[in-house]
Coordinates of C-alpha atoms and ligand atoms in Angstrom, one line a residue:
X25 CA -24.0 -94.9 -115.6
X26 CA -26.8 -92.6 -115.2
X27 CA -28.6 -92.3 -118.7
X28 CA -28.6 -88.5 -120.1
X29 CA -30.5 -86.8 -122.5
X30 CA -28.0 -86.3 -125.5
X31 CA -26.8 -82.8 -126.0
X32 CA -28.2 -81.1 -128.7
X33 CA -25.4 -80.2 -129.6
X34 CA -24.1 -83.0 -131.2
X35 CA -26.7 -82.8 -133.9
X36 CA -26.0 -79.4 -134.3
X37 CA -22.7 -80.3 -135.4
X38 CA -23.5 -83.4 -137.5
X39 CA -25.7 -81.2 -139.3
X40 CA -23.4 -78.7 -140.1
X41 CA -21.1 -81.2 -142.1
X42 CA -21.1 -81.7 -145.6
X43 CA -20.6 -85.1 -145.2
X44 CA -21.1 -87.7 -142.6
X45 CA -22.0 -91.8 -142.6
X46 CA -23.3 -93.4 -139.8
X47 CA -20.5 -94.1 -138.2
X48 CA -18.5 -91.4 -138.3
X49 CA -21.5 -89.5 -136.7
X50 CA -21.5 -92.4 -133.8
X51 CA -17.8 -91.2 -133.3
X52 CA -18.3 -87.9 -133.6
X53 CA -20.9 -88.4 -131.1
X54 CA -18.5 -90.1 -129.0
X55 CA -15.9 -87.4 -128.9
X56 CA -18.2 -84.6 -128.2
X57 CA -19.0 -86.5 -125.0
X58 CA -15.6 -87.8 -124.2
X59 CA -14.1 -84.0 -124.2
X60 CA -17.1 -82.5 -122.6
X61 CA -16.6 -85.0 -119.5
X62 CA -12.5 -84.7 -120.1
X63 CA -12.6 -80.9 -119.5
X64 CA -15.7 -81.0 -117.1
X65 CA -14.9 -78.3 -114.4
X66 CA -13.1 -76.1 -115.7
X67 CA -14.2 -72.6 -117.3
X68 CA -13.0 -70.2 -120.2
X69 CA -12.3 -66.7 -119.3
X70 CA -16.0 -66.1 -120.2
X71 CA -16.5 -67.9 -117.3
X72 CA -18.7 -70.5 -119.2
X73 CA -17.5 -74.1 -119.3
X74 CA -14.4 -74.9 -121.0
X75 CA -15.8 -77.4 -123.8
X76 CA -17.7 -74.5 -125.6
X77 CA -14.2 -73.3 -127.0
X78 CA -13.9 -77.3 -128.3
X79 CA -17.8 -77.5 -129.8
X80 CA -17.0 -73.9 -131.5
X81 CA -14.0 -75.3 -132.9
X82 CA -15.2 -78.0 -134.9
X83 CA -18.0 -76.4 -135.8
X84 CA -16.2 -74.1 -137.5
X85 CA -14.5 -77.3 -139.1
X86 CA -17.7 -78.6 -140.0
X87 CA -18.5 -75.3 -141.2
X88 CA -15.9 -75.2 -144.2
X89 CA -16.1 -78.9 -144.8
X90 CA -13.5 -80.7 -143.0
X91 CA -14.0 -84.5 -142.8
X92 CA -14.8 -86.2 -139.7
X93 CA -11.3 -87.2 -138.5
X94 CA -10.6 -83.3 -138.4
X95 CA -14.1 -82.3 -136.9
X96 CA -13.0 -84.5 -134.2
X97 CA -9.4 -83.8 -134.0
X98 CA -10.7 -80.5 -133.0
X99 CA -13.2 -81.4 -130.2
X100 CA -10.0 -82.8 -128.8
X101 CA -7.4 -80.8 -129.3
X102 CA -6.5 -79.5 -126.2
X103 CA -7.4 -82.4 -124.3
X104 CA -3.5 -83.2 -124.1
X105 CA -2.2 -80.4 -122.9
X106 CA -5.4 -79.4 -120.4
X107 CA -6.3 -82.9 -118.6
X108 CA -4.8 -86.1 -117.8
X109 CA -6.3 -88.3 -120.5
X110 CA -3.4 -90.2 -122.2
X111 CA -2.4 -90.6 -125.5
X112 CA -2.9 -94.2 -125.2
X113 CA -6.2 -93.6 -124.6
X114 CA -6.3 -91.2 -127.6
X115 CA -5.4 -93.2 -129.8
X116 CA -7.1 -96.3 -128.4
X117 CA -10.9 -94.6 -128.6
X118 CA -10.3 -92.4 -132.1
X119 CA -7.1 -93.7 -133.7
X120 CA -3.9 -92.9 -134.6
X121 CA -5.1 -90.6 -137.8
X122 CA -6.7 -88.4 -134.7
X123 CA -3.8 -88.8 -132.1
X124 CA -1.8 -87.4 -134.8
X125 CA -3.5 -84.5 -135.4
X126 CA -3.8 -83.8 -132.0
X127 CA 0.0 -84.1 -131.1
X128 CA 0.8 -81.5 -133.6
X129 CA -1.9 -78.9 -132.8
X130 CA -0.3 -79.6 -129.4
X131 CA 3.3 -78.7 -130.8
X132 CA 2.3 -76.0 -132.5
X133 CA 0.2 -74.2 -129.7
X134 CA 3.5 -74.0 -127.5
X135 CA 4.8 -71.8 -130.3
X136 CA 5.0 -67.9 -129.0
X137 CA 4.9 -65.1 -131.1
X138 CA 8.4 -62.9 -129.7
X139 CA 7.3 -60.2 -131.4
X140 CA 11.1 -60.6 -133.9
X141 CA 9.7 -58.7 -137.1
X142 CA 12.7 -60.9 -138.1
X143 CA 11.8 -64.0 -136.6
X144 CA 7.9 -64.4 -138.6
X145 CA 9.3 -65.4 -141.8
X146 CA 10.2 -68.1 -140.0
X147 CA 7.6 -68.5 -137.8
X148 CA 5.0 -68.8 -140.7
X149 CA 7.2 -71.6 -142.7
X150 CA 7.7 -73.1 -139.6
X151 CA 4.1 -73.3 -138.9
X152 CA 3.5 -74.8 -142.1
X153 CA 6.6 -77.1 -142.1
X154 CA 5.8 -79.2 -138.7
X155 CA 2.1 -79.2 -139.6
X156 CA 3.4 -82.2 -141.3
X157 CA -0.3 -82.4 -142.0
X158 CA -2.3 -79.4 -143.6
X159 CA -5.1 -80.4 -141.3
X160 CA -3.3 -79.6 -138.2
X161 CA -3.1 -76.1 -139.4
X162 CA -6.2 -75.6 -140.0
X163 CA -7.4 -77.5 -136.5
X164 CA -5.2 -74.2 -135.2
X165 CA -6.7 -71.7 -137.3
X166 CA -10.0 -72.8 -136.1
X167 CA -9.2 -72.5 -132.6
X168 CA -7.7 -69.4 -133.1
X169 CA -11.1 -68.1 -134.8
X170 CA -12.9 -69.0 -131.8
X171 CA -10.7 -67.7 -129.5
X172 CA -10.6 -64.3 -131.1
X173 CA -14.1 -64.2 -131.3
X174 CA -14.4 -64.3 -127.6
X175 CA -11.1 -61.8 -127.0
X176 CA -13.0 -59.3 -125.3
X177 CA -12.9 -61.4 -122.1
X178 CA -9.0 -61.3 -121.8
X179 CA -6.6 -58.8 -120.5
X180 CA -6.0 -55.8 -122.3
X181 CA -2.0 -56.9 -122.9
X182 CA -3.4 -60.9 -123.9
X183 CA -5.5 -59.0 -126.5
X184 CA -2.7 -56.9 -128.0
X185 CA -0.4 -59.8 -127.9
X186 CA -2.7 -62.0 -129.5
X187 CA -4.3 -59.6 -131.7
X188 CA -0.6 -59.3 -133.1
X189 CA -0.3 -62.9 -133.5
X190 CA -3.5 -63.0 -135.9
X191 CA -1.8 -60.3 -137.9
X192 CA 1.5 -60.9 -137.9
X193 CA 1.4 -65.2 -138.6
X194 CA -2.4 -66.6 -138.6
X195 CA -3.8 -64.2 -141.1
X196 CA -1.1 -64.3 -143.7
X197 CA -1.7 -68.2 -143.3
X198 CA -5.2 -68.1 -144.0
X199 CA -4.7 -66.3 -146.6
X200 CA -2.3 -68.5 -148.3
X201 CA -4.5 -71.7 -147.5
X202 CA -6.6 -69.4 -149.8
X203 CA -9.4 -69.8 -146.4
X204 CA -11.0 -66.2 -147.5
X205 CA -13.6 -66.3 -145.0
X206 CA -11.5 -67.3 -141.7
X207 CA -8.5 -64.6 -143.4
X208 CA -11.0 -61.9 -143.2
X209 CA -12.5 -62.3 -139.6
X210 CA -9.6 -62.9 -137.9
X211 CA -8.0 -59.8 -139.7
X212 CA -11.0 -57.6 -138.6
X213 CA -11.2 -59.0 -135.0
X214 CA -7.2 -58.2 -134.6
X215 CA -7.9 -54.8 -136.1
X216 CA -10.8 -53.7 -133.6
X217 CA -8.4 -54.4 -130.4
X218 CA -5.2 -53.2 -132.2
X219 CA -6.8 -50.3 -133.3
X220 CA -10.0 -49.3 -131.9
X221 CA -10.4 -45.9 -133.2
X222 CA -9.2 -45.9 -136.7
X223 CA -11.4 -49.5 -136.9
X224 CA -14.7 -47.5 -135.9
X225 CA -13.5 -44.8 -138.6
X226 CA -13.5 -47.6 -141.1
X227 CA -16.5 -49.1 -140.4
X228 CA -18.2 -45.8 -140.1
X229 CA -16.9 -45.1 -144.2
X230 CA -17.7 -48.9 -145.0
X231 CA -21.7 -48.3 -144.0
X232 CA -22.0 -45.1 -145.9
X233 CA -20.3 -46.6 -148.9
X234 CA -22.1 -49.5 -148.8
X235 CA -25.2 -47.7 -148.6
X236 CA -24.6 -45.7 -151.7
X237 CA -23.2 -48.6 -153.4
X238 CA -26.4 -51.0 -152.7
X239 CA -28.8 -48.7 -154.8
X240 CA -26.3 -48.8 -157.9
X241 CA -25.8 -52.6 -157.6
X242 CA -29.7 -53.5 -157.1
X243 CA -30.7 -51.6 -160.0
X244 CA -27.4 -52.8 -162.1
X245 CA -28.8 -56.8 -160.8
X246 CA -32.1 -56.5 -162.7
X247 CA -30.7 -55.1 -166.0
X248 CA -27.7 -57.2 -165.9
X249 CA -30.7 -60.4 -165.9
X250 CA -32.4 -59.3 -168.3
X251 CA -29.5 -58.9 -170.3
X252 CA -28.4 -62.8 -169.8
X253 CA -32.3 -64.2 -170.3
X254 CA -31.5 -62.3 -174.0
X255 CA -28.4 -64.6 -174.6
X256 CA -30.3 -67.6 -173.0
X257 CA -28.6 -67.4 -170.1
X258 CA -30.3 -68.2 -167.0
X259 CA -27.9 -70.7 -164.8
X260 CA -26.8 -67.5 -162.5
X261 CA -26.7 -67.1 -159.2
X262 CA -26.3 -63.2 -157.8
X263 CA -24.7 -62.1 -154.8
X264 CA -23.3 -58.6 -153.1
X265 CA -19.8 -59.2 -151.1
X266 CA -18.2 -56.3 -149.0
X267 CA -14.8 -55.6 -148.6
X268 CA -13.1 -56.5 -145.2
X269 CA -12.4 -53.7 -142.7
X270 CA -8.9 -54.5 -141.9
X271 CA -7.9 -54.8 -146.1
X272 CA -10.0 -51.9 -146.5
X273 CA -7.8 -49.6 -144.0
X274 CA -4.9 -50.8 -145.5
X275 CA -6.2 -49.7 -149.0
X276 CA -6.9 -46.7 -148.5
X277 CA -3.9 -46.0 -146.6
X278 CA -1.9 -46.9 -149.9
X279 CA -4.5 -44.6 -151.7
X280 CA -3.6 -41.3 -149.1
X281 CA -7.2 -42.1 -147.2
X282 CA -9.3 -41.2 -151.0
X283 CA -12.0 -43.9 -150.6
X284 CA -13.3 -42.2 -154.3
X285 CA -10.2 -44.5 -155.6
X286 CA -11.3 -47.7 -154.2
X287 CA -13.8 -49.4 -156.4
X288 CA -13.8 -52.9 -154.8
X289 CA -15.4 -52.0 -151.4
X290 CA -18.5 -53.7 -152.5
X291 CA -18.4 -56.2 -155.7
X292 CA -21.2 -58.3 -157.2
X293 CA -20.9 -61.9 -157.8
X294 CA -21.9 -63.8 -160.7
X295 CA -21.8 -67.5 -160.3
X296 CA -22.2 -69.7 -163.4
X297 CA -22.0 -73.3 -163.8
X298 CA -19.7 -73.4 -166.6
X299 CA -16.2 -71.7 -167.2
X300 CA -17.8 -71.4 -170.9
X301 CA -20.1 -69.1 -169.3
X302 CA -18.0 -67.4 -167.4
X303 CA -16.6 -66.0 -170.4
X304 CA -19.7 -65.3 -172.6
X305 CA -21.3 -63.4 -169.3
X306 CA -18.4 -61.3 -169.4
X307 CA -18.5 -60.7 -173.3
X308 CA -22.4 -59.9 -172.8
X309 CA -21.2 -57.1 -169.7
X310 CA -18.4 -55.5 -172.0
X311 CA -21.1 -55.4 -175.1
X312 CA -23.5 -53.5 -172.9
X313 CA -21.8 -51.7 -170.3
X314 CA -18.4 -49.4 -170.6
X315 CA -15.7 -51.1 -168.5
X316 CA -13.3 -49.2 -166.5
X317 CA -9.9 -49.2 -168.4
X318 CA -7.1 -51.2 -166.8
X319 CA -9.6 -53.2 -164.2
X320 CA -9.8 -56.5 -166.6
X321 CA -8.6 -59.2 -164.6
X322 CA -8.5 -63.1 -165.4
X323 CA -7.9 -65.2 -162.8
X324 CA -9.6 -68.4 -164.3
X325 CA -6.8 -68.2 -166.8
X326 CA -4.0 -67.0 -164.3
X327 CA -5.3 -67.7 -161.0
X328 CA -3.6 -66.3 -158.2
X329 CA -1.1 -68.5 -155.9
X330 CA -3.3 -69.2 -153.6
X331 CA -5.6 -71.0 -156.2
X332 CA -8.3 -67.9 -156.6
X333 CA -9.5 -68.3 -159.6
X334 CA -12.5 -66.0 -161.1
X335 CA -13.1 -63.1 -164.1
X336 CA -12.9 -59.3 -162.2
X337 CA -14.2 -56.4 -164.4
X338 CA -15.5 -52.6 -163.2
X339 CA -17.9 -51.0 -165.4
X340 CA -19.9 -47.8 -165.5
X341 CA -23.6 -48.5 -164.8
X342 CA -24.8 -45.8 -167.1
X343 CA -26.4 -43.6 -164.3
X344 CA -23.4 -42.5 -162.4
X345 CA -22.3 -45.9 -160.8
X346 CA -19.5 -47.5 -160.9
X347 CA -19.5 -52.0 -160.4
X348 CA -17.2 -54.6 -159.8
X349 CA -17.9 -57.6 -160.9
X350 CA -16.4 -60.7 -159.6
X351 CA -17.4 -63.9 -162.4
X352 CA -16.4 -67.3 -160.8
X353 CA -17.7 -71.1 -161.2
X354 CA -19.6 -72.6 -158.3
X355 CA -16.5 -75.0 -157.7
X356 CA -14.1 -71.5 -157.9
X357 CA -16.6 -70.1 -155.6
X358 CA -15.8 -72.8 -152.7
X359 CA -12.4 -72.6 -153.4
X360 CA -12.3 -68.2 -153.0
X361 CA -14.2 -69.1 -149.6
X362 CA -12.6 -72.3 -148.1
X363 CA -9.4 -72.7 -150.3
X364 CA -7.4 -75.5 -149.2
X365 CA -10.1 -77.0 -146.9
X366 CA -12.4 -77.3 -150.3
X367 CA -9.4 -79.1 -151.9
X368 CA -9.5 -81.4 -149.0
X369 CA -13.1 -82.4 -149.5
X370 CA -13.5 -81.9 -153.1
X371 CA -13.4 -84.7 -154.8
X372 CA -15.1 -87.1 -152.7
X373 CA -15.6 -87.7 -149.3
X374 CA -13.8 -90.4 -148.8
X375 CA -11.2 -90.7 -146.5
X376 CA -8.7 -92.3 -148.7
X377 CA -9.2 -89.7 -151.3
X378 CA -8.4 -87.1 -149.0
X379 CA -4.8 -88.8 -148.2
X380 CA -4.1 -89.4 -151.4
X381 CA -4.7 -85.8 -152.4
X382 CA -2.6 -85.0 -148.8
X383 CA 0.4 -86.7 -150.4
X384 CA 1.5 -83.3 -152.7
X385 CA 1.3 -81.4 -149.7
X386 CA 3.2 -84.2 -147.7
X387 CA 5.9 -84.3 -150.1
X388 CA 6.8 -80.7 -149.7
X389 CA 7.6 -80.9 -146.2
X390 CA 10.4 -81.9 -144.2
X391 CA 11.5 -84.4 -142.3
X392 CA 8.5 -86.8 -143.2
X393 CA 9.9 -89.5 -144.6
X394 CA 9.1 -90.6 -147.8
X395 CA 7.3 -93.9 -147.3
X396 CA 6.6 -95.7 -150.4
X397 CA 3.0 -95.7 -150.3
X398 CA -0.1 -97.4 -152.2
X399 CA 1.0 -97.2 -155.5
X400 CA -2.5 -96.1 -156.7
X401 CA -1.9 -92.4 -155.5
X402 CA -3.7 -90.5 -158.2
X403 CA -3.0 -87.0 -157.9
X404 CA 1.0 -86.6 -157.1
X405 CA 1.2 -83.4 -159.0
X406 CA 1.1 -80.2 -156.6
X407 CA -0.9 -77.2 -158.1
X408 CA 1.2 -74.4 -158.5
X409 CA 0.0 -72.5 -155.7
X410 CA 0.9 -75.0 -152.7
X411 CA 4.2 -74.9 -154.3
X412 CA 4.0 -71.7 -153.8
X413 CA 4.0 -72.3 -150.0
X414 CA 7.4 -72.2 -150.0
X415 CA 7.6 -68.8 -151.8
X416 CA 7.9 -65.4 -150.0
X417 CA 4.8 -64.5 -147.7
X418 CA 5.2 -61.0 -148.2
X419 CA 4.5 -59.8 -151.4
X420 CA 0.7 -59.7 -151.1
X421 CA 0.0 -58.5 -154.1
X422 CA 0.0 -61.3 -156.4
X423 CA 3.0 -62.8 -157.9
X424 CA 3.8 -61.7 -162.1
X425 CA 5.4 -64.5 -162.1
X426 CA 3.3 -67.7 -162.1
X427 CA 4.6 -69.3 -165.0
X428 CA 8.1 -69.2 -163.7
X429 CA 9.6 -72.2 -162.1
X430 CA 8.5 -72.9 -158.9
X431 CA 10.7 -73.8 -156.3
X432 CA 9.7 -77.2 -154.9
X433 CA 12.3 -78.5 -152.9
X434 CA 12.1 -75.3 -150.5
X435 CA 11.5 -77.3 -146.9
X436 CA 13.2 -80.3 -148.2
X437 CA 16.8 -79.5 -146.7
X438 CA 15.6 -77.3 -143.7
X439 CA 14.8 -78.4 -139.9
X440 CA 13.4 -75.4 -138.0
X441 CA 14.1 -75.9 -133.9
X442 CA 13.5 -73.4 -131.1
X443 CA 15.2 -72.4 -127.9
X444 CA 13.1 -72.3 -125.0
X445 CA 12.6 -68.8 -125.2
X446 CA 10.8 -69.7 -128.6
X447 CA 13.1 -68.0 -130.6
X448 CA 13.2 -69.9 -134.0
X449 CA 16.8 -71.5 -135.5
X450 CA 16.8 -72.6 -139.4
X451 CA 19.2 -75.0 -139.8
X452 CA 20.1 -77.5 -142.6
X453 CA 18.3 -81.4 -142.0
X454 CA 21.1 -83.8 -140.3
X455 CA 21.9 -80.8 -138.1
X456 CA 23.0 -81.3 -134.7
X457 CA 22.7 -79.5 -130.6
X458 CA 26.5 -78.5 -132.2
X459 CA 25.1 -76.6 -134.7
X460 CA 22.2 -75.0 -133.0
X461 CA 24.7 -73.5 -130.5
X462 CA 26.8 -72.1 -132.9
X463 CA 23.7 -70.6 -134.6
X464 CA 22.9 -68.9 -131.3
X465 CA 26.3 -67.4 -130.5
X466 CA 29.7 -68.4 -131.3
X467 CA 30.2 -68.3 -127.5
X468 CA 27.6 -70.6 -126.8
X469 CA 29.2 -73.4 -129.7
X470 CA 32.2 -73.1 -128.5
X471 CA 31.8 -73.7 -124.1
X472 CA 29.1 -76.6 -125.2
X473 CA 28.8 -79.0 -122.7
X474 CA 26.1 -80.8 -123.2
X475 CA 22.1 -80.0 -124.9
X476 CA 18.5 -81.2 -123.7
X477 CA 16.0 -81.9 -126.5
X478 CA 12.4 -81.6 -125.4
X479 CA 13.5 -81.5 -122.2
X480 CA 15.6 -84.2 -122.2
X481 CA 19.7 -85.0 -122.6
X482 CA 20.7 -86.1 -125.5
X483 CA 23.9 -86.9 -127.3
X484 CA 25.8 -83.9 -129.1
X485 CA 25.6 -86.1 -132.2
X486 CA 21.9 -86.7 -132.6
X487 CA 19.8 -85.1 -135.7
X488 CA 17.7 -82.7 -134.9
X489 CA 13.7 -82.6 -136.1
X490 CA 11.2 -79.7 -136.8
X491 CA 9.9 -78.6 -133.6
X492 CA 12.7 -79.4 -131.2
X493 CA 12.4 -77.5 -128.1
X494 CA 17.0 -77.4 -128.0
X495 CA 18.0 -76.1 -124.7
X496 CA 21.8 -75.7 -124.4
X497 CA 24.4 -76.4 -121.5
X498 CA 27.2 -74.4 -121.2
X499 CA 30.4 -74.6 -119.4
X500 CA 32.9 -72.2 -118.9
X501 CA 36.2 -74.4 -119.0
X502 CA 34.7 -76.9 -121.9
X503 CA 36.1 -76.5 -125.6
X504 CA 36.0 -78.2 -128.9
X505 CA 37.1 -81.3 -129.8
X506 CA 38.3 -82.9 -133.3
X507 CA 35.3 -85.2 -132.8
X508 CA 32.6 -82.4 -132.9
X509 CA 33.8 -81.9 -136.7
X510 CA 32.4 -84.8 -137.3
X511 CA 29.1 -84.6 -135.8
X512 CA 27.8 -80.7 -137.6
X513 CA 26.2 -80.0 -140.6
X514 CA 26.8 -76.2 -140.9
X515 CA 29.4 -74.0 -142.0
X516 CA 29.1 -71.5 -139.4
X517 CA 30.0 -74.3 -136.9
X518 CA 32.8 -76.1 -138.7
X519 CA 34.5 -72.9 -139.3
X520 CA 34.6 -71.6 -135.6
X521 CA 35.6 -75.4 -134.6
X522 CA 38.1 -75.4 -136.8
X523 CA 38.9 -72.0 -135.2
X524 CA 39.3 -73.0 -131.9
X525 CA 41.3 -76.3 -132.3
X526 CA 44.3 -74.4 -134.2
X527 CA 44.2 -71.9 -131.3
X528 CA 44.3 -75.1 -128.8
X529 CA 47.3 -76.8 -130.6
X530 CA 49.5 -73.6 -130.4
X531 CA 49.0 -73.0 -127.1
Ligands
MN602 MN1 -7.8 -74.4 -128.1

């Protein structure tokens, strides 16, 4: 073989990982090279080479921290689906860890968005439910970053439809995974092509705002300094954040368009190093500066279910400004940014850590079975807020209810397969082709003939797993038989069966 010089690339991408040994750098190394000469050839919409997409995906892995397994996970994640490479291969030049990984980025990239307001509910469990694996959800929220980011190339329908997609199932991930920063470009990239006009008009009120804003908060930084040095406090670190456009919009739709009401469209941060701190920097603000009535939040005490956790405060500056202040931990910090990822990477960077801390998540999914494993697993315990996975996506605006009883067991009894229209079915685990008809249409259960599974026949008896692809055969002169009591799981099914054979026996 011809000797190259190596890409630069590569050490582009080392370098942007938090952590990375000598030889997971010669991997990484190796994958870069094995998808760039997989997907040699072909070319993105952009019209440059297809393996930019795959570098620009695990960079943005890299970039909040993933460990090396993911990084290169996502250099080859659509190396399945887009070339001929084998899974034996796969797995015999990265491991099964990486196969794995693939495989359900893979499964989860042949789901459609139908565009069923009914049907995301689902869709979002779902997503979360076959990850099996958190990191495979957020191998896909990478790529979809990356793809978004270069939208402009695509058709005018492919960026509607996908646009909706981010809004509608990606975004309201993100945001759960607590992944702030990947939440809040996605949202505003969706928002430019959904709604070009009313996206400019935002912007346009975000730049004035900001503008204003900057000259309060500048000013507010140096006395706000001085007053810490006083109290001997010195371990701070500053910072301005602005709102995103998208949550922005929606703000000020609920406040009838009055941008004077919203007072969190730009906030300082104070980052501390202790959560003692935390709290004595906010008794120093409130001794020096009037706070805003009502805006007192503590988050470090009651964080919020995706794991937030920080002090908010407003106060009047004294000379006709008006400040949030966002007080937060360096660790807190990388959470608000990263969330889950930072969990992921956290406490260590070893790999076993990270699947010993991927256990809790693990356990609240379905269908994995529950191998008995090492028994040194440390951390078993779930915080609340991935139990809150299972919760509602809707509501938003955080939860009163925190110290309530979560509910764990929420995946534990449900299998979520698909028709091959993409349509999603929720159905009990143990459930059978049987009871996926007769979740479609009572029709359908009843003139059963026969049911492929991932493209394949199978029996009428076999269980069904998250993901199935269930397509159903239907006959006109076929109906049900005693036997098919036996072999379904749901009410819905037993009762029309039961239906049908007492009709039968009187005839
Ligand atoms: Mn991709």
């Amino acid at each position: 073989m011809p000797q190259q010089e190596p890409d630069k690339r590569i050490q582009i991408l080392i370098d942007t990982m938090k952590h990375a040994d000598p030889s997971e750098r010669k991997q990484i190394a190796k994958a870069f090279e094995f998808s760039k000469q997989a997907h040699e050839g072909t070319l993105r919409a952009s019209g440059e080479p297809y393996f930019i997409h795959l570098f620009e995906t695990s960079k943005i892995l890299a970039e909040i921290g993933m460990d090396s397994t993911t990084i290169i996970a996502g250099l080859l994640h659509d190396i399945i689906e887009d070339t001929d490479v084998s899974k034996e291969e796969i797995e015999k030049e990265f491991g099964k860890d990486v196969l794995f990984l693939i495989e359900g980025v893979t499964k989860l990239g042949k789901l459609k968005y139908r565009g069923l307001k009914r049907h995301t509910e689902s869709l979002r469990k779902f997503f979360i439910a076959t990850s099996q694996d958190i990191r495979v959800l957020i191998i896909r929220l990478a790529d979809r970053l990356h793809n978004m980011r270069t939208l402009k190339y695509l058709s005018r329908e492919k960026q509607i439809r996908k646009s909706n997609e981010v809004l509608e199932i990606f975004s309201p991930l993100a945001y759960r995974l607590g992944m702030r920063v990947i939440h809040k470009e996605l949202e505003d990239i969706a928002f430019s092509f959904i709604n070009p006009e009313e996206y400019q008009e935002t912007l346009e009120l975000l730049k004035k705002r900001k503008k204003r804003d900057m000259k309060f908060l500048e000013k507010f930084n140096r006395s706000l300094k001085k007053a810490l040095a006083k109290e001997k406090i010195t371990k701070i670190n500053t910072s301005f954040r602005v709102k995103g456009l998208y949550s922005l919009y929606k703000k000020l739709n609920r406040k009838d368009g009055d941008i004077e009401k919203i007072y969190d469209i730009t906030a300082m941060r104070i980052i501390t190093d202790s959560v003692g701190n935390c709290y004595k920097i906010l008794g120093i603000i409130h001794g020096t500066w009037k706070p805003l009535p009502g805006r007192l939040k503590d988050y470090i005490a009651l964080p919020k279910p995706n794991g937030y956790q920080s002090i908010h405060t407003t106060i009047f500056t004294g000379d006709g400004g008006i400040v949030e202040i966002q007080i937060r931990t360096k660790e807190m910090h990388d959470i608000a940014e990263m969330g889950v990822a930072s969990h992921l990477v956290y406490k260590g960077n070893k790999a076993g850590d990270i699947l010993s801390q991927m256990m809790w998540i693990k356990n609240l999914i379905p269908g994995v079975k529950k191998e008995v494993e090492t028994p040194e697993i440390i951390e078993t315990v779930a915080p609340v807020w991935i139990k809150e996975l299972g919760k509602e996506f809707d509501k938003e605006e955080e939860s009163e209810d925190l110290l309530e009883e979560v509910r764990t067991d929420f995946f534990e009894h449900r299998v979520f397969a698909f028709t091959p229209n993409g349509d999603v079915i929720d159905l009990p685990v143990g459930a059978s082709p049987i009871d996926f008809a007769y979740a479609i249409h009572t029709h359908i259960g009843s003139h059963l003939s026969g049911a492929k599974v991932n493209g394949k026949m199978t029996s009428l008896d076999t269980e069904l797993e998250n993901g199935d692809i269930v397509e159903i055969i239907t006959k006109k002169t076929i109906t049900p038989t005693r036997k098919w009591l036996e072999m379904v799981k749901t009410s819905e099914a037993r009762r029309n069966i039961k239906a049908k054979l007492k009709i039968n026996k009187s005839d």
